[in-house]
Short mmCIF file of C-alpha atoms in Angstrom, two decimals:
data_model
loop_
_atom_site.label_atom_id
_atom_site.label_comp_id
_atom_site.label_asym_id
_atom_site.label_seq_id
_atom_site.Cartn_x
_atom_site.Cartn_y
_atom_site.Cartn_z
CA UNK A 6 68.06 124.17 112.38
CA UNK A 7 70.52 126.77 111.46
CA UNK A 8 69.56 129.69 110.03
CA UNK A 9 71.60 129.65 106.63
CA UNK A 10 71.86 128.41 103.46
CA UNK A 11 74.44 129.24 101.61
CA UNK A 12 78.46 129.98 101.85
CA UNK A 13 79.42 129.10 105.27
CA UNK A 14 83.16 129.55 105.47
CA UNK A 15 85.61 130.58 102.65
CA UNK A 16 89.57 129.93 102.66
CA UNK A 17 91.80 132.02 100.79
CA UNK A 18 95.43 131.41 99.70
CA UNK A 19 97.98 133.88 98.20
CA UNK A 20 101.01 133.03 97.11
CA UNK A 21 103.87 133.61 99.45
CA UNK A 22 107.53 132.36 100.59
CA UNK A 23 105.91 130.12 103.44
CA UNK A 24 102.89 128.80 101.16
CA UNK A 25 102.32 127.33 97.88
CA UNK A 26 99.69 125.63 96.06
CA UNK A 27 99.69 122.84 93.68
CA UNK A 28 97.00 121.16 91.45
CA UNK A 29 96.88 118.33 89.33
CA UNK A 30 95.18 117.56 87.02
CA UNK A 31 94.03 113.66 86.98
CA UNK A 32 91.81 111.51 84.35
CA UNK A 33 88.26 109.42 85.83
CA UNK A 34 90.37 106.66 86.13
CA UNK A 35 93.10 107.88 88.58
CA UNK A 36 92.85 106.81 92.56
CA UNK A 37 91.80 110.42 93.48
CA UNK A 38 92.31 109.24 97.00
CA UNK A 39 95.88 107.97 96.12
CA UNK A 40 98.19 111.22 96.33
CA UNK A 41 101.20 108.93 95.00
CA UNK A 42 98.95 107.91 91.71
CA UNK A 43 97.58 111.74 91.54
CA UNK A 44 101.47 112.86 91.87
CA UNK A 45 102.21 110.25 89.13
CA UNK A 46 99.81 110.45 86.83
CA UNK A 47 98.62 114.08 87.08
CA UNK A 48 99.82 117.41 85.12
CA UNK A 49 100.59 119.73 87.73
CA UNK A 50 99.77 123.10 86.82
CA UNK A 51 99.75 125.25 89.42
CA UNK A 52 102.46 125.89 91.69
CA UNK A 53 105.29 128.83 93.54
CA UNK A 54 107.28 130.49 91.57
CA UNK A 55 110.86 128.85 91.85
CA UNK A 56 110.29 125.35 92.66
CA UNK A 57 111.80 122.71 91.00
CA UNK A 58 108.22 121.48 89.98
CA UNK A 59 105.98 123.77 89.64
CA UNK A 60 105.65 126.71 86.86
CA UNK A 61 104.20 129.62 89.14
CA UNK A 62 100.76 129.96 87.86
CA UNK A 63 99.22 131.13 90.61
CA UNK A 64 97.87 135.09 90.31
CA UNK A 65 97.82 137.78 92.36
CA UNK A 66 94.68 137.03 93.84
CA UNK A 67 95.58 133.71 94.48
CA UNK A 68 93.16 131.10 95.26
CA UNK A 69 89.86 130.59 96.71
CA UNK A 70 88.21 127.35 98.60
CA UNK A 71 84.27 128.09 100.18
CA UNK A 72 82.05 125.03 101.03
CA UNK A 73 78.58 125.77 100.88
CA UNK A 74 75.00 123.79 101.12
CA UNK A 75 72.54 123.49 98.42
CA UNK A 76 70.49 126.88 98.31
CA UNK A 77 67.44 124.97 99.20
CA UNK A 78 68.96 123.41 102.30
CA UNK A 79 69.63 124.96 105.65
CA UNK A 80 72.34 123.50 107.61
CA UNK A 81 70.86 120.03 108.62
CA UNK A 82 71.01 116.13 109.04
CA UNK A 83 70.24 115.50 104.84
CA UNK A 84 71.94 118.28 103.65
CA UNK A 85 74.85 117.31 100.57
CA UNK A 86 77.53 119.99 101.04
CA UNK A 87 79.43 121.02 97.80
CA UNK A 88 82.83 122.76 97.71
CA UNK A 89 83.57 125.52 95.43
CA UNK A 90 87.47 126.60 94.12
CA UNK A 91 88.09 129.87 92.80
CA UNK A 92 91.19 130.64 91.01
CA UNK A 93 93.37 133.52 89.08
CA UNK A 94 95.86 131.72 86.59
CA UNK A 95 98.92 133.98 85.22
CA UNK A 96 99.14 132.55 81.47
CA UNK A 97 101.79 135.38 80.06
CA UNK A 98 103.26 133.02 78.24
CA UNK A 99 100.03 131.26 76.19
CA UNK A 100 100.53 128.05 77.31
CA UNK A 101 96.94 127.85 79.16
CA UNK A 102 95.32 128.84 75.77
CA UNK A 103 94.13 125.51 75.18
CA UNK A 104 94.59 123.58 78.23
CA UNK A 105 91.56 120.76 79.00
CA UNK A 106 91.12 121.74 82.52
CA UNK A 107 88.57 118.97 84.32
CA UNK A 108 89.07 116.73 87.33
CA UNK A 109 92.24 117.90 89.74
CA UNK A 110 93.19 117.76 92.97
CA UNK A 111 94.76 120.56 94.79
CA UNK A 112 97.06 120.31 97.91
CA UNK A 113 97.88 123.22 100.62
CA UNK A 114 102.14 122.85 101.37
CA UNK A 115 103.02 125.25 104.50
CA UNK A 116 106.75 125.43 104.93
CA UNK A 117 108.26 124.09 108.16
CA UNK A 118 110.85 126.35 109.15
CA UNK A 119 112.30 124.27 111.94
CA UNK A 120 112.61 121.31 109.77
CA UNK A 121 113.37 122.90 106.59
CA UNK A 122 110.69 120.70 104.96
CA UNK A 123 107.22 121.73 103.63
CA UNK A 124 103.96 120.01 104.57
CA UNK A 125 101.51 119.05 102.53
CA UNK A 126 97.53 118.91 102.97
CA UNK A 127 95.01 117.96 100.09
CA UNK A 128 91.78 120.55 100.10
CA UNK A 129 90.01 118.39 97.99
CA UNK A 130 89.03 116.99 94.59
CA UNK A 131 87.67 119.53 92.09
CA UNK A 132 86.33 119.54 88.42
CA UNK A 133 87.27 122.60 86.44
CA UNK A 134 85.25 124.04 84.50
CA UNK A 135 86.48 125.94 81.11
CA UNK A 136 87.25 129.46 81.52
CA UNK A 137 84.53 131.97 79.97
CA UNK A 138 87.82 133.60 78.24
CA UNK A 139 91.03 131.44 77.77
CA UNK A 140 93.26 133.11 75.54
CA UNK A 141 94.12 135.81 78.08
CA UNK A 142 97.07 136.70 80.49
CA UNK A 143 94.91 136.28 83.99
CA UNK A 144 92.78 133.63 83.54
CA UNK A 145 90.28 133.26 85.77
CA UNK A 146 88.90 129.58 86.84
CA UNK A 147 86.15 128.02 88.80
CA UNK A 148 85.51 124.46 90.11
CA UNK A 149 83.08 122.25 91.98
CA UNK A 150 83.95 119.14 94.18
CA UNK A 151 82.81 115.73 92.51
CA UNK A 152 79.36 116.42 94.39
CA UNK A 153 78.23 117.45 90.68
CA UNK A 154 78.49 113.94 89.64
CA UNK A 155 75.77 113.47 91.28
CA UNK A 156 73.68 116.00 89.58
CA UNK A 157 72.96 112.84 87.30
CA UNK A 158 69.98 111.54 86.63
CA UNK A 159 69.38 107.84 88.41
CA UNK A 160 66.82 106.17 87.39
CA UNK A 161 68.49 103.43 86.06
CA UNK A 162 70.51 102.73 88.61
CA UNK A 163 68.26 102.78 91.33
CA UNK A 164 65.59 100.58 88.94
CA UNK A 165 68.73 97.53 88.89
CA UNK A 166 69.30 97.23 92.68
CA UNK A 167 68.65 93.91 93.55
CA UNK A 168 66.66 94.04 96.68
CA UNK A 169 65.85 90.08 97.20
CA UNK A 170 68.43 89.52 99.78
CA UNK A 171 68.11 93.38 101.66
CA UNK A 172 70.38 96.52 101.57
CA UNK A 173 71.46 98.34 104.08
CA UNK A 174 71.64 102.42 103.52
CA UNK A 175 75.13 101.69 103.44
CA UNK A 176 75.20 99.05 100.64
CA UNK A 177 73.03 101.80 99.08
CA UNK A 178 75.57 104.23 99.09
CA UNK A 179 78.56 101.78 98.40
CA UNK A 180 76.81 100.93 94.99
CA UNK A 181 75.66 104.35 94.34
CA UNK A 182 79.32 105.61 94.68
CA UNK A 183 80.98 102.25 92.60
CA UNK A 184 77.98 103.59 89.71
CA UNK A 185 79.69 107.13 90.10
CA UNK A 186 83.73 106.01 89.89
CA UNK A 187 83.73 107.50 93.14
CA UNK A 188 85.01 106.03 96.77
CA UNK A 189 83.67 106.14 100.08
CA UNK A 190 85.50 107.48 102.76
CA UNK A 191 86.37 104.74 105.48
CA UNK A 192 84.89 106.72 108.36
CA UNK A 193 81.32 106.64 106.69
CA UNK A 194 80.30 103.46 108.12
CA UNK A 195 81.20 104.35 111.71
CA UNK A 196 79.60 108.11 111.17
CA UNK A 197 76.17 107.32 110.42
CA UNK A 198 73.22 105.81 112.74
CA UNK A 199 70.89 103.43 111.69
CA UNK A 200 73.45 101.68 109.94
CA UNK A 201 71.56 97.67 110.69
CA UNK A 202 68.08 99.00 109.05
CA UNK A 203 67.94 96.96 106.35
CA UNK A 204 64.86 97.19 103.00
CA UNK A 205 64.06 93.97 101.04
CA UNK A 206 62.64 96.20 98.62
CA UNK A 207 62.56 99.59 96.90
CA UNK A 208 61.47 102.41 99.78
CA UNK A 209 60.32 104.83 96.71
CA UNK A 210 59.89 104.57 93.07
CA UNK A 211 62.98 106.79 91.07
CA UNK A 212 61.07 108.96 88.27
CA UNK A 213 63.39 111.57 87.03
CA UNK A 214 65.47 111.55 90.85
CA UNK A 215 68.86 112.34 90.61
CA UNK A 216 71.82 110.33 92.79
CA UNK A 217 71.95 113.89 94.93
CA UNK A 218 68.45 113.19 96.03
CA UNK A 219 68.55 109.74 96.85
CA UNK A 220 71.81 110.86 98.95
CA UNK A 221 69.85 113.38 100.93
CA UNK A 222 67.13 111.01 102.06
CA UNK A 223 69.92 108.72 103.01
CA UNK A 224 72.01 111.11 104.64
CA UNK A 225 68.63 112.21 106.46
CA UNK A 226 67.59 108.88 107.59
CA UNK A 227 71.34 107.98 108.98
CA UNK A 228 71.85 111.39 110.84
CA UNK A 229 74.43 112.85 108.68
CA UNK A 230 75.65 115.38 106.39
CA UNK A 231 76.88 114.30 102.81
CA UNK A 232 79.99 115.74 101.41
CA UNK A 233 83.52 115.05 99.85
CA UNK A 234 86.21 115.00 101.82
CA UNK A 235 89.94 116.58 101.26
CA UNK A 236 90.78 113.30 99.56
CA UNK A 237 87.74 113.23 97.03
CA UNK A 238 85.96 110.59 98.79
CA UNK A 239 82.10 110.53 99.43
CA UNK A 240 82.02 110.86 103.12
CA UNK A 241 78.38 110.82 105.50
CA UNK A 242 79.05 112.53 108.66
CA UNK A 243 77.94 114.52 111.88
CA UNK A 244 78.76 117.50 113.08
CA UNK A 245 82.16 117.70 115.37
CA UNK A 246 83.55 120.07 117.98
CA UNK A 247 86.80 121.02 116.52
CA UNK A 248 89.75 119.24 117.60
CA UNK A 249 93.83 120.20 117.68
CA UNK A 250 96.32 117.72 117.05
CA UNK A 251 98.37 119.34 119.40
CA UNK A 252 101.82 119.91 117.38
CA UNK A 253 101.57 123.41 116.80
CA UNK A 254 103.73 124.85 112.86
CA UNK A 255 105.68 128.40 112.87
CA UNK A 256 105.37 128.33 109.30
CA UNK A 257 107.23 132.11 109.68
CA UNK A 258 109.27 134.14 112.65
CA UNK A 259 108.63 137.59 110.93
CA UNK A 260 105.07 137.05 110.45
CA UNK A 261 104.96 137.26 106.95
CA UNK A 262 103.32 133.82 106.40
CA UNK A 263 100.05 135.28 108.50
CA UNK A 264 99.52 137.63 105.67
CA UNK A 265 98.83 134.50 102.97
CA UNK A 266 96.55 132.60 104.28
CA UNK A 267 92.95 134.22 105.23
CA UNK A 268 90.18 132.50 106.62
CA UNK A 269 86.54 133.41 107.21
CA UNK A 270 84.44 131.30 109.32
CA UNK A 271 80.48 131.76 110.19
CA UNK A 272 78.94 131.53 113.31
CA UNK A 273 75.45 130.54 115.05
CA UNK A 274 74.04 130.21 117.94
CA UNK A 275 71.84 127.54 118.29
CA UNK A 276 68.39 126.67 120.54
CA UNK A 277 69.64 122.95 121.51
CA UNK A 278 66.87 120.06 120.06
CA UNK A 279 64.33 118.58 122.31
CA UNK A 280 61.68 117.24 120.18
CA UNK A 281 62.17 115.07 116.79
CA UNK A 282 59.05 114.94 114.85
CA UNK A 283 58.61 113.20 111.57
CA UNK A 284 55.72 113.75 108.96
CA UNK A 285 55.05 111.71 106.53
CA UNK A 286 52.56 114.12 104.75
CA UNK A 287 51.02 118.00 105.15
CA UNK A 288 48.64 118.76 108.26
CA UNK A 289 49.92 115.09 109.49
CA UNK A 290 50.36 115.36 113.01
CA UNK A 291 53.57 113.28 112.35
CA UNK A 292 55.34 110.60 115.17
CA UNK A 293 57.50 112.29 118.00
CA UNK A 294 60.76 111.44 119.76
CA UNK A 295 61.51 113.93 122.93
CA UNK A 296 59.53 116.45 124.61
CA UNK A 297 60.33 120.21 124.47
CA UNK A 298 59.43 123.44 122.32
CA UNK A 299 62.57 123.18 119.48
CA UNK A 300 61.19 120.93 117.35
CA UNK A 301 63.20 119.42 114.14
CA UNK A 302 60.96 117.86 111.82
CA UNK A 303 62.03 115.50 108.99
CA UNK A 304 59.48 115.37 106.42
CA UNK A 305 58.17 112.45 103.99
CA UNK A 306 61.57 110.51 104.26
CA UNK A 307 60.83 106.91 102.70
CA UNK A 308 63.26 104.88 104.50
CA UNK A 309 62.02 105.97 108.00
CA UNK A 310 58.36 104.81 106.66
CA UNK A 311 56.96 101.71 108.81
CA UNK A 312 53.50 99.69 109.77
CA UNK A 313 53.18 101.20 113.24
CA UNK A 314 54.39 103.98 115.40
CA UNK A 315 56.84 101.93 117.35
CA UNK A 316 58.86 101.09 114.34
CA UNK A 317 59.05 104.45 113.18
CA UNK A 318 59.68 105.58 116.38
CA UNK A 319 62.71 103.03 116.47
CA UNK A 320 64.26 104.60 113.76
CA UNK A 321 64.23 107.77 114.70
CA UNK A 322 65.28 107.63 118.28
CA UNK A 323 69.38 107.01 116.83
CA UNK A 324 68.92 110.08 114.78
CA UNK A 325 67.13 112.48 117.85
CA UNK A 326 70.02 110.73 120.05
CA UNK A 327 72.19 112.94 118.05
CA UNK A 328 70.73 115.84 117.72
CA UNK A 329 69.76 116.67 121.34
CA UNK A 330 73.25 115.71 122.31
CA UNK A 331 74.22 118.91 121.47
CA UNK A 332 73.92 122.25 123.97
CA UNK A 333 72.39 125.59 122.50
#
């Protein structure tokens, strides 16, 4: 659909009077969606140089967010989107020699000028891995969003799901993310399509799957993306225009602040969807929704199976809805 499949935009952060960063670091069993339990329970590590409460950590080439799909997925309905954080530590002083590292979450605060306040925006919920050398005065750090948890084998899992009574893809997810300590964004359940279909028993049998796959066949068969959002929630969604909320920040009248904050967006141009074919094996001629030349096909996806070409065509008529609502 879009012809990429990698890093598709990257935001960096230096430090600077107008900006500053701050991360804590939170245990598994912290509200990651709670900033009042991450604030409370978390070590912050990270922050300007100055504050009150922070112990300016943050290096000269300050810090790095870029959201990217898996390599084997171009930008499409069943892709799961992961976020990567990149970060240079200063650690003059030792005291990151032995630090743990692990599950954070890192906020954005631009200062507001006019109100002499700063404003605060998560960027999202990141595991740390430990740094290749640690004992050094620029340490430097790199992260994934919780989309690794998913990496996980889920056989089990999938194997216990009672399936007497029906499940919705949504239940689906709901119990894969309560399996995962994860939560589910609140805007999941109005984002996807085919949200009634409902299975009374297992679409697919799970040998060696892992919860990512499972999520991309949902996130297929529901017309969405799957990601985490700012707040480290598991969040299925479509693509959006771009919105403003209208209250526009001088975060700096000498322009100073436009020097810390640098942000690199890709752009496509794309043939608008007319056709919606899925296949349920190779050389199959597949079932259609639309007429036209641009064809997206969805391959072998178990929950859009069914007994006759009208059924299957009823499921995929919410997700071609989408798709062709969209001008090249």
């Amino acid at each position: 659909m879009y012809p990429v499949s990698a890093n598709f935009h990257t935001l960096a952060i230096q430090d600077a009077p107008k900006t500053r960063v701050r991360i804590y670091f939170i245990g598994d069993a912290v509200d990651c969606t709670d900033d009042n339990a991450v604030q409370t329970n978390g070590t912050l590590l990270v922050g300007k140089a100055g504050d009150t409460d922070s112990n300016g950590r943050i290096g000269q080439n300050g810090i790095t967010f870029s959201e990217f799909f898996n390599t084997d997925k171009n930008i499409q309905v069943g892709a799961a989107v992961s976020s990567q954080i990149g970060m240079t530590l200063l650690n003059t002083d030792g005291a990151l020699d032995n630090f743990q590292y692990g599950r954070c979450k890192v906020y954005l605060d631009v200062y507001d000028a006019a109100n002499s306040s700063w404003l605060s925006c998560p960027m999202g919920v990141y595991i740390i891995e430990l740094p290749t050398k640690r004992k050094v005065q620029l340490i430097n750090a790199v992260g994934f969003d919780q989309m690794t948890k998913l990496d996980a084998i889920c056989d089990t899992w999938w194997n216990g799901l009672n399936w007497s009574g029906g499940l919705t893809l949504l239940q689906i997810v709901n119990s894969m993310a309560a399996q995962l300590g994860v939560s589910v964004s609140s805007n999941t359940a109005s984002a996807i399509v085919n949200g009634s279909l409902s299975y009374t028993a297992a679409p697919f049998d799970c040998v060696e799957v892992t919860y990512r796959e499972v999520l991309e066949v949902i996130a297929e068969a529901t017309g969405t993306v799957a990601r985490f959002d700012r707040n480290g929630a598991l969040d299925l969604r479509y693509f959006e225009l771009p919105t403003i909320n209208g209250s526009a920040i001088s975060i700096d009248t000498d322009t100073v602040g436009n020097q810390c904050l640098a942000l690199d967006v890709s752009e496509y141009n794309v043939s608008r969807i007319n056709l919606l074919r899925a296949k349920f094996a190779e050389g199959d001629l597949g079932v259609t929704v639309g007429s036209g030349t641009n064809v997206y096909t969805i391959m072998d996806n178990p929950f859009l199976y069914g007994p006759d070409v009208a059924t299957i065509q009823g499921k995929l008529t919410p997700i071609y809805n989408r798709l062709s609502a969209y001008a090249t």
